[in-house]
Amino acid sequence: MITKLLIANRGEIACRVIKTAKKMGIATVAVYSDADREALHVRMADEAVHIGPSPAKDSYLQIDKIIAACKQTGAQAVHPGYGFLSENPKFAEALAAAGIIFVGPPVKAIEAMGDKITSKKLAAEAGVSTVPGHMGLIDDAEHAVTISKSIGYPVMIKASAGGGGKGMRIAWNDAEAREGFERSKSEAASSFGDDRIFIEKFVTEPRHIEIQLIGDAHGNVLYLNERECSIQRRNQKVIEEAPSPFLDDATRKAMGEQSVALAKAVGYTSAGTVEFIVDKDRKFYFLEMNTRLQVEHPVTELITGLDLVELMLRVANGEKLPLTQDQVQRNGWAIESRLYAEDPYRNFLPSTGRLTRYRPPAETATVRNDTGVFEGGEISTFYDPMIAKLCTWAPTRIEAIDAMAVALDSFEVEGVGNNLPFLSAVMEQDRFREGRLTTGYIAEEFPEGFHGATLSDAHQLDVVAAAAIMMARREQRRTGAVTETHWHVQNGDAATAVSLHQQGPETVVDVGWHSEAAHLHWQPGDHTAKLDWSDGRSVVLKVTPTTSGFRIRYRGADLKLQVLRPHIAALLPHMPIKVPPDMSRFLLCPMPGQVVRIDVAEGDIVEDGQTLAIVEAMKMENVLKAEKRARVSKVHAAPGVVLAVDQVILEFEAL
């Protein structure tokens, strides 16, 4: 029996594995780099071993250091989590040679499925439906163009050893095929140490649906239903759910049985996931198999009642699976929102810094938050930007979405840019709520990027009412007396006159078109406000006081409200407006990152859309392009330099 487990990972997945190991009575060992010396997973584990400098290639990707940590602590087994060494067959092989249990599939299964080219060939042989494409290696960019033309645009260019959205590009023409090949190859080399690339047909109007598998060493393999993972940005999943709102029972069964057939063909054990692209007619095509635990596994756990980490540990210990296919449940609906340190108002560029405030909603039987951070902790540039995975469960899909919306409203994160407002906005969209999803959802629904949500009339009433009541309380705290009952709430160019009338603990809010009693749970200094309306509806708003009002964040909207007495509001049209400085002459670094390449020199004339520089941040290469024709007057940065957000890279002069 495994009595001591080393987790060869960091962040939320390391914390997740530690929780189950402790529940099973298994002692835990964490490993950490310089950047993670004070990390949550280090604090949670029974023991912790330092394994090197901050860059993953010098620490979490060092096989010898992981094995040395096992020997030092007496750990009999290693759980790899996801990413890093989780799908590296050399790692599993080295552990076996050292007599250490790898909590994952056999080496041959990792080799077969971890290579996307080989896995597609094996899938076809096992009778699994596959996407048309070129499964051989590609020599160079021109070869990539030739292959793309033969398949027919659009095509997907992918790293053979890829994952997590790294080394993936969609190309719609020859120019994009050339650039996509070069960027995918470069990202693959830096992220996985393997720059092999393949190309396949990109299915239009696709859904990304995956089947969760679990297998033991006694020949049993089960499929644990599916997950819908179509809400993606830059090929990285953002919102997942289980089950899929699109599949019928016949398609679900066919996908599950084909996934099991593939797993058995390669002698698969432990947890694994077979990913499919599904078109609008429910035709499905094998995409890849991930030979590890998926990021989004919690939604499967919530609808099946199973602990996948526990099953992985029991399988690794030689035990048989404790259930049969007929006993796999599909109970209710679960949604997962990935909270990233990415600024949605800056095209989701990575954000780094200290979490000055981190207060997730309380975990209950229906709300779950998997995280690896804490208030005061640091989000660094060395690893991916995930802060937490917030999950909700309910009997129906709409109830699960509504629960997620409230949980997101209640989640407080300050200090780094984050995608909370974007996630909240998606929960309100009719298309999402109706389940009309594709992998192009974000690009289609937010073609100009995310600039905040527009609130419905009901939600505007929530915000206006809360702002007026809060200002009245603030003024009462300041003066010690009941203050003005009439207020003017200004939101940009929109103004609302509000009258307040106290009735015991409740306040009657009158905005002209609507009058209703409400009870506000808030006092000056609180960061959130809960508004209970007399009709039973409750809302939670994030609140930050300003000089003349409040900043309120709610359902994807970020509002700066002025709450004024009517006679003061009448003077607003006469107030001067401060004009922001013109920064159009500069190319600014959009995120903290390292300059990979500068493609222009001083004196060059650049055209609209021309590549100017490439900046790498959090393992992704970002191409910066010219927005208009201009002359480069000065180059402020060079390859290899690490820049802060908004630091100047290039300076231009108009032609």
XYZ file of C-alpha atoms in Angstrom:
655
model
C 0.000 0.000 0.000
C 1.229 3.507 -0.819
C 1.898 5.299 2.476
C 3.887 8.313 1.241
C 3.220 10.219 -1.990
C 5.326 12.865 -3.688
C 3.450 15.350 -5.891
C 5.679 16.375 -8.811
C 3.791 19.583 -9.480
C 2.740 22.917 -8.020
C -0.233 25.238 -7.693
C -3.842 24.160 -7.488
C -3.355 20.620 -8.793
C -0.696 19.873 -6.171
C -3.064 21.148 -3.465
C -5.889 19.099 -4.978
C -3.874 15.854 -4.855
C -2.681 16.561 -1.321
C -6.306 16.874 -0.103
C -7.277 13.408 -1.356
C -4.018 11.808 -0.171
C -4.610 13.154 3.337
C -8.218 11.894 3.242
C -6.812 8.434 2.438
C -4.223 8.621 5.236
C -1.283 8.943 2.826
C 1.610 11.203 3.864
C 2.503 13.845 1.266
C 5.702 15.393 -0.048
C 5.754 18.652 -2.009
C 8.555 19.856 -4.259
C 9.161 23.528 -4.917
C 11.301 25.982 -6.837
C 12.733 29.284 -5.613
C 9.583 31.128 -6.759
C 7.357 28.691 -4.839
C 9.195 28.697 -1.525
C 6.139 30.125 0.263
C 3.520 28.490 -1.991
C 0.295 26.976 -0.667
C 1.129 23.425 -1.757
C 4.367 23.633 0.239
C 2.423 24.677 3.333
C -0.177 21.936 2.901
C 2.199 18.987 2.447
C 3.680 16.991 5.321
C 7.171 17.523 3.892
C 8.666 19.749 1.194
C 11.880 19.503 -0.836
C 13.536 22.350 -2.728
C 14.390 21.278 -6.294
C 15.949 24.299 -7.950
C 15.627 27.760 -9.488
C 12.329 29.343 -10.561
C 12.293 28.409 -14.287
C 10.448 25.096 -14.730
C 13.230 23.700 -16.902
C 15.582 23.982 -13.909
C 13.194 22.588 -11.304
C 9.820 20.962 -12.052
C 11.095 19.454 -15.322
C 14.223 17.953 -13.750
C 13.604 14.197 -13.538
C 16.738 13.489 -11.502
C 15.752 16.050 -8.854
C 12.263 14.545 -8.479
C 13.684 11.057 -8.031
C 16.277 12.358 -5.560
C 13.462 13.977 -3.546
C 11.617 10.640 -3.455
C 14.707 8.851 -2.157
C 15.407 11.603 0.359
C 11.894 11.435 1.832
C 11.063 7.774 1.315
C 8.134 8.518 -0.997
C 7.029 5.270 -2.678
C 4.913 6.907 -5.397
C 4.683 10.061 -7.481
C 1.543 11.813 -8.708
C 2.507 14.082 -11.631
C -0.641 16.254 -11.750
C -0.990 17.829 -15.192
C 1.585 19.656 -17.308
C 5.306 19.500 -16.523
C 6.365 15.804 -16.505
C 2.865 14.282 -16.393
C 2.969 12.964 -19.980
C 6.701 12.391 -20.254
C 7.400 8.679 -20.804
C 11.055 9.130 -19.796
C 9.880 10.296 -16.387
C 7.622 7.260 -15.884
C 10.448 5.024 -17.097
C 12.984 6.610 -14.718
C 10.614 6.201 -11.775
C 10.082 2.521 -12.610
C 13.845 2.001 -12.822
C 14.179 3.564 -9.358
C 11.436 1.332 -7.945
C 8.994 4.224 -7.507
C 5.309 3.931 -8.462
C 4.108 6.325 -11.148
C 0.478 7.298 -10.481
C -0.485 7.246 -14.124
C -0.615 4.992 -17.188
C 2.089 2.593 -18.412
C 5.070 3.993 -20.317
C 3.953 2.439 -23.623
C 0.510 4.043 -23.349
C 2.064 7.445 -22.650
C 4.364 7.060 -25.643
C 1.561 5.960 -27.927
C -0.981 8.584 -26.901
C 1.354 11.408 -25.929
C 2.570 11.758 -29.503
C -0.350 13.230 -31.412
C 0.831 11.846 -34.747
C 1.157 8.276 -33.465
C -2.065 8.518 -31.441
C -4.121 9.459 -34.502
C -2.810 6.453 -36.400
C -3.591 4.150 -33.463
C -7.039 5.707 -33.064
C -7.853 5.034 -36.709
C -6.680 1.417 -36.310
C -8.908 1.053 -33.203
C -11.956 2.188 -35.165
C -12.096 5.710 -33.709
C -13.315 8.449 -36.049
C -10.434 10.845 -36.895
C -10.042 14.281 -38.520
C -8.501 14.450 -42.026
C -4.921 15.706 -41.905
C -1.206 15.182 -42.493
C 0.190 12.845 -39.865
C 3.811 12.969 -41.074
C 6.460 15.422 -39.946
C 6.753 18.812 -41.624
C 10.095 20.102 -42.873
C 9.662 23.880 -42.884
C 7.201 26.742 -43.340
C 6.884 26.258 -47.112
C 6.193 22.560 -46.630
C 3.506 23.571 -44.113
C 1.896 25.812 -46.760
C 1.911 22.998 -49.332
C 0.289 20.574 -46.897
C -2.275 23.164 -45.786
C -3.315 23.784 -49.373
C -3.725 20.062 -50.010
C -5.927 19.623 -46.921
C -7.833 22.849 -47.611
C -8.050 25.919 -45.404
C -8.767 26.446 -42.592
C -6.237 24.138 -40.935
C -5.013 23.614 -37.393
C -1.220 23.637 -36.911
C -0.244 21.715 -33.782
C 2.760 20.653 -31.784
C 2.944 16.861 -31.641
C 3.882 16.974 -27.949
C 1.595 19.933 -27.216
C -1.035 20.658 -24.639
C -2.662 23.535 -22.762
C -3.014 25.600 -25.912
C 0.760 25.789 -26.433
C 2.108 25.307 -29.957
C -1.307 25.633 -31.644
C -2.419 28.002 -34.395
C -5.350 28.192 -36.834
C -4.388 29.234 -40.382
C -6.862 30.535 -42.951
C -4.326 31.317 -45.705
C -0.712 30.810 -46.796
C 0.674 33.724 -44.773
C -0.978 32.492 -41.570
C 0.270 28.956 -42.274
C 3.863 30.211 -42.497
C 3.666 32.317 -39.352
C 1.629 29.694 -37.494
C 4.192 27.014 -38.289
C 7.088 29.154 -37.060
C 5.340 30.247 -33.844
C 4.015 26.749 -33.059
C 7.442 25.231 -33.634
C 9.124 27.826 -31.418
C 6.550 27.497 -28.608
C 6.718 23.699 -28.786
C 10.507 23.723 -28.484
C 10.475 26.040 -25.459
C 7.478 24.443 -23.697
C 8.006 20.731 -24.386
C 11.539 20.346 -25.760
C 9.965 18.785 -28.872
C 9.386 20.955 -31.955
C 7.621 18.410 -34.192
C 4.523 19.823 -35.892
C 1.542 18.301 -37.691
C -1.429 19.783 -39.549
C -5.075 18.732 -39.709
C -8.349 20.073 -41.055
C -10.004 22.649 -38.812
C -13.660 21.694 -38.394
C -15.922 24.748 -38.619
C -18.646 25.292 -35.986
C -16.861 22.746 -33.811
C -17.567 21.749 -30.249
C -14.799 20.406 -28.026
C -16.208 17.467 -26.072
C -14.092 14.973 -24.159
C -14.647 11.598 -22.526
C -13.192 10.893 -19.080
C -11.745 7.392 -18.689
C -10.505 5.382 -15.749
C -8.836 1.983 -16.125
C -7.218 -0.553 -13.818
C -4.521 -3.175 -14.291
C -7.136 -5.959 -14.353
C -8.475 -5.127 -17.804
C -11.328 -2.843 -16.725
C -11.802 0.534 -18.440
C -14.817 2.780 -17.809
C -15.980 6.019 -19.367
C -17.260 8.520 -16.813
C -19.465 10.562 -19.121
C -18.343 13.636 -21.052
C -17.317 17.235 -20.522
C -18.141 20.156 -22.812
C -15.020 22.338 -23.159
C -15.964 24.525 -26.128
C -15.528 27.917 -24.430
C -11.877 28.486 -25.276
C -9.552 31.391 -25.867
C -6.273 30.921 -27.761
C -7.006 27.172 -27.707
C -7.061 27.183 -23.904
C -10.224 26.117 -22.101
C -11.933 28.801 -20.005
C -15.342 27.370 -19.012
C -16.208 23.669 -18.867
C -19.298 21.738 -17.934
C -20.569 18.227 -17.472
C -22.520 16.807 -19.087
C -22.608 18.452 -22.526
C -25.826 20.287 -23.391
C -25.434 19.029 -26.980
C -24.989 15.249 -26.825
C -27.802 12.749 -26.924
C -27.554 9.348 -25.262
C -26.672 7.538 -28.495
C -23.753 9.872 -29.312
C -22.529 9.818 -25.715
C -22.498 6.009 -25.741
C -20.710 5.819 -29.102
C -18.030 8.312 -28.010
C -17.580 6.524 -24.707
C -17.277 3.074 -26.257
C -14.789 4.251 -28.905
C -12.715 5.894 -26.145
C -12.684 2.666 -24.153
C -11.669 0.708 -27.271
C -8.721 3.042 -27.836
C -7.649 2.789 -24.198
C -7.762 -1.001 -24.271
C -5.816 -1.068 -27.546
C -2.835 0.563 -25.780
C -3.206 -1.224 -22.424
C -4.271 1.963 -20.658
C -4.646 2.214 -16.877
C -5.298 5.165 -14.522
C -7.198 8.341 -15.455
C -7.114 9.635 -19.001
C -9.186 11.715 -21.359
C -10.062 11.241 -25.018
C -10.823 14.560 -26.687
C -13.113 14.925 -29.683
C -14.177 17.637 -32.070
C -17.940 17.377 -32.643
C -19.626 19.116 -35.570
C -23.135 20.577 -35.749
C -24.547 17.210 -36.885
C -23.046 15.399 -33.859
C -20.384 13.735 -36.007
C -17.333 13.366 -33.794
C -13.628 13.118 -34.610
C -10.726 12.026 -32.419
C -8.536 14.944 -31.444
C -6.065 13.556 -28.923
C -5.741 11.550 -25.745
C -4.374 13.159 -22.601
C -2.642 10.522 -20.508
C -3.115 12.340 -17.228
C -5.655 14.016 -14.994
C -7.324 16.940 -16.770
C -7.563 20.451 -15.364
C -11.350 20.270 -15.604
C -11.788 16.920 -13.830
C -13.810 18.453 -10.920
C -16.995 18.764 -13.002
C -16.890 15.031 -13.679
C -16.419 14.377 -9.972
C -19.401 16.575 -9.129
C -21.843 14.714 -11.414
C -20.538 11.190 -10.753
C -19.736 11.428 -7.044
C -16.313 9.878 -7.723
C -12.896 11.122 -6.564
C -10.643 10.661 -9.586
C -7.429 11.203 -7.640
C -8.458 8.500 -5.180
C -9.224 6.121 -8.045
C -5.818 6.886 -9.601
C -4.076 6.106 -6.322
C -6.022 2.876 -5.811
C -5.297 1.733 -9.386
C -1.612 2.553 -8.888
C -1.749 0.399 -5.766
C -2.982 -2.554 -7.861
C -6.640 -2.446 -6.828
C -9.596 -3.163 -9.110
C -12.050 -0.402 -9.936
C -14.867 -0.396 -7.355
C -17.697 -0.024 -9.901
C -18.888 -1.158 -13.316
C -19.989 0.874 -16.333
C -23.659 0.441 -15.398
C -22.960 1.963 -11.972
C -21.476 5.214 -13.329
C -23.846 8.035 -12.376
C -24.782 11.210 -14.226
C -26.415 13.308 -11.555
C -27.274 16.970 -12.149
C -25.051 19.557 -13.821
C -21.668 21.071 -13.013
C -19.926 24.188 -14.353
C -16.246 25.113 -13.977
C -14.860 28.625 -14.498
C -11.101 28.990 -14.729
C -9.990 32.134 -12.944
C -6.831 33.400 -14.630
C -4.444 36.257 -13.847
C -5.233 37.794 -17.217
C -6.572 41.286 -17.838
C -9.725 40.984 -19.996
C -9.657 44.726 -20.701
C -6.181 44.361 -22.277
C -7.012 41.480 -24.604
C -6.532 38.939 -21.792
C -2.821 39.608 -21.486
C -1.099 37.942 -18.508
C -0.915 39.885 -15.283
C 1.555 39.367 -12.465
C 1.951 40.693 -8.957
C 0.792 40.198 -5.396
C -2.737 39.121 -4.492
C -3.551 41.981 -2.141
C -7.005 40.497 -1.607
C -8.116 36.928 -2.260
C -11.485 35.904 -0.809
C -13.239 33.067 -2.675
C -16.885 32.233 -1.939
C -17.466 29.741 0.861
C -17.233 26.113 -0.280
C -20.422 24.089 0.180
C -21.905 20.892 -1.191
C -22.699 22.842 -4.378
C -19.745 25.284 -4.592
C -16.161 24.080 -4.949
C -12.974 26.108 -5.381
C -9.703 24.386 -6.323
C -6.821 26.794 -5.822
C -3.106 27.020 -5.129
C -2.888 30.647 -4.021
C -3.630 32.722 -0.942
C -4.051 36.358 0.002
C -0.632 38.010 -0.026
C 0.810 35.388 -2.385
C 2.565 36.179 -5.645
C 1.522 35.424 -9.234
C 4.854 35.067 -11.024
C 5.901 35.125 -14.669
C 7.414 31.634 -14.453
C 4.250 29.517 -14.572
C 0.782 29.569 -16.069
C -1.597 32.305 -14.832
C -4.274 30.157 -13.189
C -5.526 31.476 -9.855
C -8.382 29.068 -9.172
C -11.023 26.754 -10.634
C -14.467 27.705 -9.361
C -17.127 25.006 -9.736
C -20.850 24.884 -9.030
C -23.311 21.990 -9.064
C -27.113 22.029 -9.325
C -29.884 19.670 -10.461
C -30.226 21.505 -13.814
C -27.927 23.403 -16.162
C -29.623 26.788 -15.710
C -29.518 26.419 -11.918
C -25.806 25.562 -12.098
C -25.173 28.648 -14.283
C -27.140 30.888 -11.902
C -25.184 29.469 -8.952
C -21.932 30.176 -10.817
C -23.001 33.774 -11.486
C -23.594 34.357 -7.755
C -20.323 32.612 -6.813
C -18.390 34.812 -9.262
C -20.116 37.914 -7.870
C -18.907 36.871 -4.403
C -15.292 36.131 -5.430
C -12.911 38.923 -4.381
C -9.557 39.201 -6.161
C -7.401 42.333 -6.053
C -3.778 43.094 -6.912
C -3.579 41.456 -10.336
C -5.688 41.745 -13.464
C -8.076 38.808 -13.674
C -10.873 37.465 -15.860
C -13.628 37.437 -13.221
C -15.688 40.116 -15.013
C -15.438 38.214 -18.296
C -16.581 34.944 -16.707
C -19.494 36.775 -15.089
C -20.484 38.326 -18.417
C -20.568 34.925 -20.144
C -22.937 33.549 -17.493
C -25.450 36.261 -18.460
C -25.343 35.678 -22.223
C -28.420 34.143 -23.849
C -26.320 32.089 -26.248
C -24.366 30.489 -23.407
C -27.448 29.884 -21.309
C -29.125 28.205 -24.292
C -26.069 25.939 -24.810
C -25.322 27.159 -28.356
C -21.569 26.673 -28.040
C -18.605 26.319 -30.406
C -14.856 26.655 -29.932
C -15.202 30.011 -31.689
C -17.637 31.301 -29.064
C -15.379 33.941 -27.514
C -14.124 35.272 -30.861
C -17.691 35.399 -32.190
C -19.304 36.960 -29.125
C -16.468 39.359 -28.326
C -14.991 40.235 -31.763
C -13.623 43.563 -30.497
C -12.377 42.094 -27.240
C -13.975 42.439 -23.824
C -14.795 45.953 -22.639
C -17.213 45.155 -19.847
C -20.800 43.968 -19.881
C -23.942 46.038 -20.349
C -26.320 45.398 -17.487
C -29.958 44.505 -17.942
C -32.604 46.886 -16.575
C -33.062 44.692 -13.497
C -29.325 44.621 -12.792
C -29.049 48.397 -13.329
C -31.713 48.807 -10.666
C -29.639 46.593 -8.339
C -26.571 48.797 -8.801
C -28.373 52.151 -8.552
C -30.314 51.112 -5.443
C -27.230 49.756 -3.688
C -25.170 52.872 -4.532
C -27.825 55.241 -3.170
C -28.326 53.278 0.070
C -24.558 52.981 0.591
C -24.045 56.722 0.113
C -26.838 57.470 2.573
C -25.199 55.196 5.157
C -21.780 56.672 4.476
C -23.092 60.181 5.006
C -24.949 59.110 8.134
C -21.714 57.611 9.505
C -19.907 60.888 8.731
C -22.502 63.309 10.109
C -24.196 61.196 12.761
C -27.628 62.147 11.434
C -30.123 60.915 8.848
C -29.075 62.586 5.606
C -30.560 63.399 2.235
C -33.255 60.973 1.063
C -32.994 62.085 -2.561
C -29.924 61.166 -4.579
C -28.671 61.469 -8.112
C -26.712 58.399 -9.349
C -24.509 59.214 -12.349
C -23.076 56.382 -14.477
C -21.182 57.973 -17.356
C -23.778 59.906 -19.336
C -26.701 58.086 -17.721
C -28.337 59.596 -14.655
C -30.967 58.175 -12.292
C -32.907 60.052 -9.629
C -33.411 57.887 -6.517
C -35.592 58.457 -3.476
C -35.083 56.440 -0.296
C -37.639 55.885 2.474
C -36.771 53.878 5.563
C -39.262 51.222 6.789
C -37.687 49.486 9.755
C -34.629 47.503 8.616
C -35.688 47.837 4.970
C -35.360 50.741 2.591
C -37.966 51.531 -0.039
C -36.131 52.440 -3.223
C -38.058 54.611 -5.689
C -36.491 55.243 -9.106
C -39.599 56.538 -10.815
C -40.390 53.487 -12.923
C -40.035 51.070 -10.002
C -40.542 51.156 -6.251
C -39.613 48.226 -4.017
C -38.344 47.508 -0.533
C -34.811 46.149 -0.100
C -32.448 45.247 2.717
C -28.759 46.017 2.162
C -26.112 44.052 4.094
C -23.224 46.541 3.994
C -21.396 48.977 6.230
C -18.654 51.464 5.271
C -15.435 49.495 4.881
C -17.076 46.311 3.534
C -15.767 45.063 0.180
C -19.007 43.377 -0.851
C -22.658 44.328 -0.494
C -25.595 41.909 -0.451
C -28.937 43.350 -1.524
C -32.088 41.392 -0.644
C -35.203 42.557 -2.502
C -38.682 42.030 -1.094
C -39.566 39.721 -4.017
C -36.941 37.221 -2.784
C -34.181 38.083 -5.255
C -30.687 38.541 -3.789
C -27.591 40.009 -5.424
C -23.958 40.418 -4.376
C -21.862 43.361 -5.575
C -18.163 44.149 -5.166
C -17.746 47.644 -3.757
C -14.854 50.120 -3.599
C -15.552 53.629 -2.255
C -14.486 56.670 -4.288
C -14.496 60.378 -3.429
C -18.025 61.014 -4.635
C -19.473 57.544 -4.973
C -18.475 53.935 -5.550
C -16.805 51.606 -7.972
C -19.197 48.659 -8.304
C -18.399 45.413 -10.125
C -21.310 43.176 -10.921
C -22.159 40.585 -13.613
C -19.217 41.614 -15.808
C -19.791 45.371 -15.539
C -17.209 47.637 -13.894
C -18.977 50.893 -13.024
C -17.670 54.103 -11.505
C -20.750 55.761 -10.055
C -21.086 59.254 -8.668
C -23.791 59.545 -6.008
C -24.619 63.204 -5.506
C -27.224 65.462 -3.962
C -29.516 66.824 -6.681
C -28.259 70.433 -6.449
C -24.644 69.277 -6.837
C -25.531 66.971 -9.748
C -26.992 69.965 -11.586
C -23.463 71.423 -11.784
C -21.912 68.340 -13.451
C -22.326 69.614 -17.058
C -20.098 72.565 -16.162
C -17.191 70.455 -14.860
C -14.079 70.145 -17.131
C -13.175 66.684 -18.481
C -9.560 65.545 -18.224
C -8.233 64.315 -21.583
C -5.861 61.295 -21.369
C -2.376 61.624 -22.937
C -1.859 60.472 -26.544
C 0.215 57.262 -26.504
C -0.311 56.342 -30.161
C 3.350 57.153 -30.953
C 4.585 54.262 -28.831
C 4.528 50.467 -28.942
C 4.065 49.500 -25.297
C 4.710 46.090 -23.810
C 1.157 44.810 -23.198
C 2.156 42.464 -20.379
C 5.176 41.640 -18.198
C 7.360 39.456 -20.406
C 10.642 38.826 -22.197
C 11.394 40.196 -25.646
C 11.991 37.281 -28.020
C 12.546 39.292 -31.181
C 12.522 42.841 -32.572
C 11.702 42.783 -36.289
C 12.330 46.438 -37.164
C 15.129 48.969 -36.861
C 15.296 52.734 -36.393
C 14.338 54.490 -39.603
C 12.220 51.627 -40.960
C 8.803 52.411 -42.385
C 6.207 49.945 -41.109
C 2.813 49.142 -42.587
C -0.507 48.376 -40.899
C -0.469 44.758 -39.676
C 3.306 44.308 -39.952
C 4.986 42.286 -37.184
C 7.076 44.565 -34.969
C 8.144 42.380 -32.054
C 7.459 39.128 -30.210
C 7.141 39.021 -26.420
C 6.965 35.792 -24.422
C 4.875 35.737 -21.246
C 3.772 32.732 -19.209
C 5.005 30.286 -21.863
C 3.078 31.948 -24.718
C 4.614 33.976 -27.561
C 2.664 37.158 -28.338
C 3.110 38.809 -31.739
C 2.884 42.627 -31.619
C 1.864 44.261 -34.904
C 1.686 47.796 -36.287
C -1.730 49.472 -36.167
C -0.936 52.035 -38.883
C 1.764 53.169 -41.307
C 4.613 55.033 -39.561
C 8.402 55.401 -39.279
C 10.331 53.835 -36.389
C 12.119 56.725 -34.673
C 13.634 54.822 -31.748
C 14.029 51.228 -30.518
C 13.916 51.110 -26.711
C 14.232 47.336 -26.131
C 16.328 44.407 -27.324
C 15.861 40.621 -27.477
C 16.287 38.975 -24.095
C 15.232 42.026 -22.089
C 12.457 41.533 -19.525
C 9.908 44.350 -19.625
C 7.164 45.532 -17.293
C 3.631 46.185 -18.492
C 3.373 49.409 -20.550
C 7.155 49.756 -20.844
C 8.092 51.318 -24.198
C 9.417 48.964 -26.894
C 9.340 51.229 -29.975
C 8.716 54.890 -30.707
C 7.221 56.131 -34.010
C 6.855 59.318 -35.957
C 4.012 60.029 -38.349
C 4.604 60.042 -42.123
